[in-house]
Short mmCIF file of C-alpha atoms in Angstrom, two decimals:
data_model
loop_
_atom_site.label_atom_id
_atom_site.label_comp_id
_atom_site.label_asym_id
_atom_site.label_seq_id
_atom_site.Cartn_x
_atom_site.Cartn_y
_atom_site.Cartn_z
CA MET A 707 74.21 -115.46 -53.85
CA ALA A 708 75.02 -111.84 -53.67
CA GLY A 709 72.06 -110.83 -51.59
CA ASP A 710 72.96 -113.13 -48.70
CA LYS A 711 76.71 -111.55 -48.90
CA GLU A 712 75.82 -107.81 -49.23
CA THR A 713 73.01 -108.81 -45.98
CA LEU A 714 75.67 -110.62 -43.83
CA LEU A 715 78.20 -107.02 -44.91
CA SER A 716 75.55 -104.83 -43.96
CA MET A 717 75.65 -106.76 -40.58
CA GLY A 718 79.19 -105.73 -39.94
CA PHE A 719 80.82 -108.90 -40.55
CA ASP A 720 84.47 -109.00 -42.45
CA PRO A 721 84.42 -109.22 -46.14
CA ALA A 722 86.97 -111.59 -46.04
CA ARG A 723 85.42 -114.14 -43.56
CA VAL A 724 82.28 -113.60 -45.33
CA ASP A 725 83.37 -115.25 -48.74
CA TRP A 726 85.04 -117.98 -46.36
CA ALA A 727 81.92 -118.68 -44.79
CA LEU A 728 80.15 -118.57 -48.14
CA ARG A 729 82.62 -120.64 -50.26
CA ALA A 730 82.34 -122.85 -47.36
CA THR A 731 79.11 -123.55 -46.86
CA ASN A 732 78.07 -123.52 -50.88
CA ASN A 733 75.83 -120.51 -50.91
CA ARG A 734 73.45 -122.55 -48.72
CA GLY A 735 72.02 -119.70 -47.79
CA LEU A 736 72.41 -116.76 -45.41
CA GLN A 737 71.72 -118.66 -42.07
CA PRO A 738 74.41 -121.71 -43.01
CA ALA A 739 76.79 -118.34 -43.54
CA MET A 740 75.98 -116.49 -40.48
CA ASP A 741 76.46 -119.79 -38.35
CA HIS A 742 79.73 -120.74 -40.11
CA ILE A 743 80.61 -116.84 -39.30
CA LEU A 744 80.17 -117.99 -35.51
CA GLU A 745 81.38 -120.64 -35.30
CA ASN A 746 85.04 -119.95 -36.82
CA GLU A 747 85.19 -116.40 -34.45
CA GLY A 748 89.04 -116.05 -34.31
CA LYS A 749 90.04 -117.71 -36.47
CA PRO A 750 92.38 -117.51 -39.35
CA ILE A 751 91.10 -117.60 -42.37
CA PRO A 752 92.54 -119.65 -45.33
CA ASP A 753 93.76 -118.57 -48.26
CA PRO A 754 91.27 -119.68 -51.60
CA SER A 755 94.30 -120.16 -53.67
CA VAL A 756 95.75 -122.59 -52.22
CA ALA A 757 93.98 -125.73 -52.98
CA ALA A 758 93.95 -128.89 -51.41
CA PRO A 759 95.66 -131.93 -52.64
CA THR A 760 93.16 -134.18 -55.06
CA THR A 761 93.49 -137.96 -55.85
CA ALA A 762 93.47 -139.12 -59.22
CA SER A 763 89.58 -139.49 -58.80
CA GLY A 764 89.35 -135.97 -58.22
CA SER A 765 88.71 -136.35 -54.50
CA VAL A 766 89.70 -134.35 -51.81
CA GLY A 767 92.52 -135.50 -48.70
CA GLN A 768 93.46 -138.15 -50.53
CA PRO A 769 97.40 -138.69 -51.80
CA MET A 770 97.61 -139.66 -55.37
CA ASP A 771 99.77 -142.37 -55.77
CA VAL A 772 102.27 -141.57 -58.22
CA ASP A 773 105.59 -141.51 -59.10
CA VAL A 774 107.02 -137.98 -58.41
CA ASP A 775 110.76 -137.02 -59.96
CA ASP A 776 113.22 -134.48 -58.82
CA GLU A 777 111.53 -131.86 -60.56
CA ASP A 778 108.31 -132.82 -59.61
CA GLU A 779 109.39 -133.07 -56.01
CA ASP A 780 110.60 -129.52 -55.82
CA THR A 781 107.50 -127.87 -57.22
CA LEU A 782 105.79 -129.77 -54.32
CA ARG A 783 108.16 -128.35 -51.90
CA ARG A 784 107.05 -125.05 -53.45
CA LEU A 785 103.64 -125.43 -53.25
CA ILE A 786 104.25 -126.94 -49.41
CA GLY A 787 106.12 -123.64 -48.98
CA THR A 788 103.41 -121.14 -50.27
CA GLN A 789 101.16 -122.88 -48.42
CA ALA A 790 102.90 -122.97 -45.05
CA GLY A 791 103.12 -118.66 -45.74
CA ALA A 792 99.83 -118.22 -46.19
CA THR A 793 99.29 -120.27 -42.61
CA SER A 794 101.47 -117.92 -41.37
CA SER A 795 99.99 -115.00 -42.82
CA ALA A 796 96.78 -115.55 -41.59
CA GLU A 797 98.03 -116.12 -38.58
CA ALA A 798 98.84 -112.81 -38.47
CA GLU A 799 96.15 -111.08 -39.04
CA ALA A 800 94.05 -108.59 -37.43
CA LYS A 801 92.44 -109.67 -34.09
CA SER A 802 90.15 -106.37 -33.33
CA ILE A 803 89.39 -103.33 -34.33
CA LYS A 804 90.88 -100.14 -33.17
CA CYS A 805 89.24 -96.14 -32.73
CA SER A 806 91.82 -94.52 -33.20
CA GLU A 807 89.97 -91.32 -31.35
CA CYS A 808 89.95 -92.97 -28.82
CA GLY A 809 91.86 -95.81 -28.15
CA LYS A 810 89.45 -98.42 -26.98
CA VAL A 811 89.25 -102.11 -28.88
CA PHE A 812 86.53 -104.10 -30.32
CA LYS A 813 86.13 -107.60 -30.73
CA ASN A 814 84.28 -107.35 -33.88
CA THR A 815 82.84 -105.14 -36.19
CA ALA A 816 79.30 -105.20 -35.07
CA LEU A 817 80.51 -103.72 -31.89
CA ALA A 818 83.36 -101.27 -33.71
CA ASN A 819 80.35 -100.01 -35.37
CA TYR A 820 77.69 -99.67 -32.53
CA HIS A 821 81.03 -97.25 -30.96
CA ALA A 822 80.81 -95.25 -33.41
CA GLU A 823 76.64 -94.59 -33.78
CA LYS A 824 77.50 -93.85 -29.58
CA SER A 825 80.08 -91.96 -29.71
CA GLY A 826 80.02 -89.91 -33.19
CA HIS A 827 83.87 -91.56 -33.78
CA ASP A 828 84.74 -92.36 -37.71
CA GLN A 829 88.12 -93.41 -37.78
CA PHE A 830 88.94 -97.04 -37.21
CA GLU A 831 91.72 -99.49 -37.73
CA GLU A 832 92.89 -102.93 -37.73
CA SER A 833 94.72 -103.93 -34.42
CA THR A 834 96.17 -107.13 -33.13
CA GLU A 835 95.85 -107.20 -29.82
CA GLU A 836 93.73 -109.13 -28.11
CA VAL A 837 90.14 -108.63 -26.76
CA PHE A 838 89.94 -110.67 -23.03
CA LYS A 839 87.29 -111.95 -21.92
CA ALA A 840 86.01 -112.18 -17.85
CA THR A 841 82.50 -113.13 -16.46
CA TYR A 842 82.08 -111.82 -12.93
CA GLY A 843 78.71 -112.32 -11.46
CA GLY A 844 76.59 -113.99 -14.18
CA ARG A 845 77.67 -110.93 -16.68
CA GLU A 846 80.27 -110.63 -19.15
CA ALA A 847 83.10 -107.85 -19.26
CA ALA A 848 85.10 -107.20 -21.35
CA GLU A 849 88.87 -106.25 -20.90
CA VAL A 850 91.53 -105.25 -23.54
CA GLY A 851 95.28 -105.59 -22.37
CA ARG A 852 93.97 -106.43 -18.97
CA PRO A 853 94.27 -109.83 -17.45
CA PRO A 854 91.18 -111.25 -15.11
CA ARG A 855 93.11 -111.17 -12.26
CA LYS A 856 93.36 -107.46 -12.22
CA ILE A 857 90.23 -106.84 -12.54
CA ALA A 858 89.70 -109.19 -9.44
CA ALA A 859 92.26 -107.05 -7.80
CA LYS A 860 90.47 -103.82 -8.34
CA ARG A 861 87.04 -105.15 -7.46
CA SER A 862 88.46 -105.96 -3.87
CA VAL A 863 90.02 -103.20 -3.53
CA LYS A 864 86.59 -101.41 -3.98
CA ALA A 865 84.68 -103.69 -1.67
CA GLN A 866 86.80 -103.07 0.72
CA GLN A 867 86.41 -99.43 0.52
CA GLU A 868 82.71 -99.87 0.78
CA ALA A 869 83.04 -101.77 4.07
CA ALA A 870 85.67 -99.24 5.34
CA GLU A 871 82.44 -97.22 5.12
CA ALA A 872 80.07 -98.93 5.98
CA ARG A 873 81.69 -99.82 9.29
CA ALA A 874 82.16 -95.63 9.24
CA ASN A 875 78.60 -94.99 9.07
CA GLU A 876 77.22 -97.79 11.37
CA THR A 877 79.65 -96.25 14.06
CA ILE A 878 78.27 -92.65 13.94
CA ARG A 879 74.92 -94.15 14.16
CA ARG A 880 75.70 -95.80 17.10
CA LYS A 881 77.79 -92.99 18.62
CA THR A 882 74.03 -90.69 17.72
CA GLY A 883 71.55 -93.33 19.22
CA LYS A 884 73.93 -92.87 22.29
CA ASP A 885 73.83 -89.35 22.63
CA ILE A 886 69.88 -89.40 22.02
CA GLY A 887 70.13 -92.16 25.10
CA LYS A 888 72.05 -89.62 27.10
CA LEU A 889 69.61 -86.72 26.99
CA LYS A 890 66.79 -88.79 27.52
CA ASP A 891 68.57 -90.03 30.90
CA GLU A 892 68.91 -86.93 31.87
CA LEU A 893 65.45 -85.23 31.29
CA LYS A 894 64.14 -88.58 32.80
CA ALA A 895 66.02 -88.14 35.84
CA LYS A 896 65.32 -84.56 36.35
CA GLU A 897 61.67 -85.77 36.27
CA LEU A 898 61.99 -87.83 38.59
CA VAL A 899 63.65 -85.34 41.45
CA LYS A 900 61.04 -82.61 40.47
CA GLU A 901 57.99 -84.96 41.28
CA ALA A 902 59.85 -86.30 44.20
CA GLU A 903 60.28 -82.92 45.08
CA GLN A 904 57.00 -82.06 45.07
CA LYS A 905 55.48 -85.33 46.66
CA ARG A 906 58.17 -83.92 49.70
CA ARG A 907 56.44 -80.85 49.72
CA GLU A 908 52.74 -82.05 49.58
CA LYS A 909 53.56 -84.81 52.24
CA LEU A 910 54.96 -82.12 54.54
CA GLU A 911 51.95 -79.74 54.17
CA ASP A 912 49.52 -82.92 54.91
CA ALA A 913 51.79 -82.88 58.05
CA LYS A 914 51.04 -79.75 59.10
CA ALA A 915 47.19 -80.16 58.26
CA LYS A 916 46.85 -82.96 60.21
CA ALA A 917 48.79 -81.86 63.34
CA ALA A 918 46.21 -78.69 62.75
CA VAL A 919 43.28 -80.58 63.24
CA LYS A 920 44.58 -82.68 66.00
CA ALA A 921 45.29 -80.03 68.16
CA GLN A 922 41.94 -78.43 67.47
CA ILE A 923 40.28 -81.79 68.68
CA GLU A 924 42.12 -82.05 71.98
CA ALA A 925 40.95 -78.20 72.08
CA ASP A 926 37.56 -79.16 71.68
CA LYS A 927 37.30 -82.27 74.39
CA LYS A 928 39.09 -80.03 77.00
CA ALA A 929 36.69 -77.34 76.92
CA ARG A 930 33.91 -80.18 76.40
CA ALA A 931 35.25 -81.89 80.14
CA GLU A 932 35.39 -78.57 81.74
CA ARG A 933 31.85 -77.57 80.02
CA THR A 934 30.34 -81.08 81.69
CA ALA A 935 32.05 -80.55 84.66
CA ARG A 936 30.82 -76.99 85.71
CA GLU A 937 27.24 -78.36 84.05
CA LYS A 938 27.57 -81.33 86.41
CA ALA A 939 28.00 -78.85 89.88
CA LEU A 940 25.89 -76.96 89.01
CA ARG A 941 22.55 -79.64 88.90
CA ASP A 942 24.28 -80.99 91.99
CA GLY A 943 24.58 -78.05 94.36
CA GLN A 944 28.05 -78.02 94.78
CA PRO A 945 30.02 -75.11 94.38
CA ILE A 946 31.83 -74.95 91.09
CA ILE A 947 35.34 -75.49 92.97
CA ASP A 948 38.00 -74.68 89.99
CA ALA A 949 35.50 -71.51 88.67
CA PRO A 950 39.36 -69.88 89.24
CA ALA A 951 41.25 -72.46 87.17
CA SER A 952 38.64 -72.13 84.94
CA ALA A 953 38.15 -68.41 84.75
CA SER A 954 42.10 -68.93 84.29
CA THR A 955 42.34 -71.71 81.41
CA THR A 956 39.78 -69.49 79.51
CA PRO A 957 41.97 -66.59 79.26
CA ALA A 958 44.78 -69.23 78.28
CA VAL A 959 42.44 -71.05 75.80
CA THR A 960 41.15 -67.29 74.68
CA ALA A 961 44.38 -66.06 73.95
CA SER A 962 45.53 -69.20 72.26
CA SER A 963 42.62 -68.75 69.81
CA SER A 964 44.03 -64.74 69.40
CA SER A 965 46.86 -66.09 69.03
CA GLY A 966 46.15 -68.54 66.54
CA GLY A 967 43.60 -66.28 64.76
CA THR A 968 46.34 -63.20 64.68
CA SER A 969 48.77 -65.80 62.91
CA GLY A 970 45.85 -67.56 60.48
CA LYS A 971 46.07 -63.94 59.25
CA ASP A 972 49.46 -63.86 58.68
CA PHE A 973 48.92 -66.79 56.15
CA LYS A 974 48.75 -65.97 52.61
CA GLU A 975 47.40 -69.06 51.15
CA THR A 976 45.34 -71.68 52.52
CA ARG A 977 45.53 -76.06 51.48
CA LEU A 978 42.52 -77.83 51.43
CA GLN A 979 41.90 -81.25 51.56
CA ILE A 980 38.44 -81.91 49.77
CA ARG A 981 36.44 -85.08 50.66
CA MET A 982 33.54 -86.28 48.68
CA ALA A 983 30.57 -87.74 50.97
CA THR A 984 30.07 -90.03 48.79
CA GLY A 985 33.95 -91.36 49.11
CA GLY A 986 36.73 -91.44 46.63
CA THR A 987 40.25 -90.06 46.25
CA PRO A 988 40.00 -86.35 47.85
CA TYR A 989 40.72 -83.48 45.98
CA THR A 990 43.66 -81.38 47.32
CA THR A 991 44.06 -78.04 46.42
CA THR A 992 46.19 -74.14 47.47
CA LEU A 993 43.77 -71.23 47.15
CA PRO A 994 44.59 -67.46 47.92
CA SER A 995 43.57 -67.12 52.20
CA ASP A 996 41.38 -64.79 50.58
CA ALA A 997 39.68 -66.40 48.03
CA THR A 998 35.63 -67.27 49.05
CA LEU A 999 34.07 -70.84 49.69
CA ARG A 1000 32.73 -70.22 46.59
CA GLU A 1001 35.55 -70.33 44.66
CA VAL A 1002 36.16 -73.81 46.74
CA ALA A 1003 33.44 -75.16 45.28
CA GLU A 1004 33.79 -73.95 41.48
CA PHE A 1005 37.01 -75.87 42.29
CA LEU A 1006 35.17 -78.87 43.14
CA ALA A 1007 32.98 -78.64 39.98
CA ALA A 1008 36.14 -77.90 37.82
CA GLN A 1009 37.15 -81.24 38.96
CA THR A 1010 34.01 -83.31 38.71
CA LEU A 1011 31.24 -83.18 36.75
CA VAL A 1012 29.38 -84.84 39.67
CA ILE A 1013 28.96 -81.14 42.00
CA ASP A 1014 26.70 -78.39 41.69
CA VAL A 1015 27.99 -74.67 42.28
CA GLU A 1016 24.31 -73.61 43.12
CA THR A 1017 23.47 -76.48 45.46
CA VAL A 1018 26.94 -77.90 47.15
CA THR A 1019 27.55 -78.10 50.81
CA PHE A 1020 30.62 -78.24 52.53
CA ALA A 1021 30.98 -79.34 56.11
CA GLN A 1022 34.21 -79.76 58.91
CA HIS A 1023 34.00 -83.35 61.34
CA PHE A 1024 36.47 -81.38 63.33
CA PRO A 1025 35.38 -79.25 65.12
CA ARG A 1026 31.98 -80.52 63.31
CA LYS A 1027 30.21 -77.60 61.63
CA THR A 1028 28.17 -76.41 58.34
CA PHE A 1029 29.19 -73.83 56.19
CA SER A 1030 25.14 -72.33 55.16
CA ARG A 1031 24.66 -70.34 51.44
CA ASP A 1032 25.16 -67.64 53.51
CA GLN A 1033 28.92 -67.94 53.90
CA PHE A 1034 29.78 -68.88 50.85
CA SER A 1035 30.87 -64.98 50.12
CA LYS A 1036 33.38 -65.13 53.15
CA THR A 1037 36.98 -65.48 52.94
CA LEU A 1038 38.70 -68.61 53.55
CA ARG A 1039 40.36 -66.63 56.89
CA GLU A 1040 37.09 -65.13 58.14
CA LEU A 1041 35.73 -68.78 58.11
CA GLY A 1042 39.37 -69.80 60.38
CA LEU A 1043 39.92 -72.15 57.51
CA THR A 1044 43.67 -71.16 57.39
CA PRO A 1045 46.48 -72.06 56.90
CA SER A 1046 44.77 -75.98 56.02
CA ALA A 1047 41.67 -77.53 56.98
CA VAL A 1048 39.58 -80.46 55.72
CA LEU A 1049 36.08 -80.01 54.01
CA ILE A 1050 33.52 -82.77 53.60
CA ALA A 1051 31.12 -81.97 49.79
CA SER A 1052 28.13 -83.27 49.54
#
């Protein structure tokens, strides 16, 4: 079967093993010969010149039941020695193919041909080195002259290095996270301090405004009580006994008012608390004392969509007073609203 032999040789199989496979399968075809080559891979090739002893009937494997003289015994011993020499020669045959250019060793001709196509090397020789095979993780790795134990040690070292790198990366990640968290905490603490300071200032200003309103209420009460006493004395026809006291008190009040007016002129800013007549949260702002009442209306209109600058009105409870539209052009200092005041908007 010259065609089968050429096909097997073109596939890269050793010519001697091809001949052995064809003889062993009695040239039954390509597939039986290929199966024989794969099944007997690595086994020594028997010498075709050594024939197995036959029986008288010509069958193989059964010894002949004949008498052997001394000459025939010497011939038989030489035959057995020849067969033993052939066997030892077969055992010393090449076990691999080595690339003379790069030193790599391959198990069969097919692998050597594949290496030649990829690398361009064309110098190969037979070698008695045995190719060790080891399987790790479901894949086969071929190593020449390197036991599987060394491969496992090498991979163990690599795994330890990767684990050390992973730990180092994790340490860096945690440190970065801590630094970012610390920075966020510092920013948050600064914001809290700023908010607390703002609330403290607002609370102090509210306290000053309430004190001013309370003082104004007490002054109005005292003035109304004196006026009521004088009017009653006039109706009853009684003399006004406390007229000198009233007179003396009036200049004091006037002086106090004048002093308050003078001190009011010294305030550059006015703090206002504007409450809606319909209720709700009051609006607090600080405006220059030279700002007009119309600017107050514009501020309130910007805070809510309900207020119209042209129709809004302002009033005070203490002292009770309603500001007309003509007073919208006057400043807060001229209207006596400094340094602080509470307005009712409607």
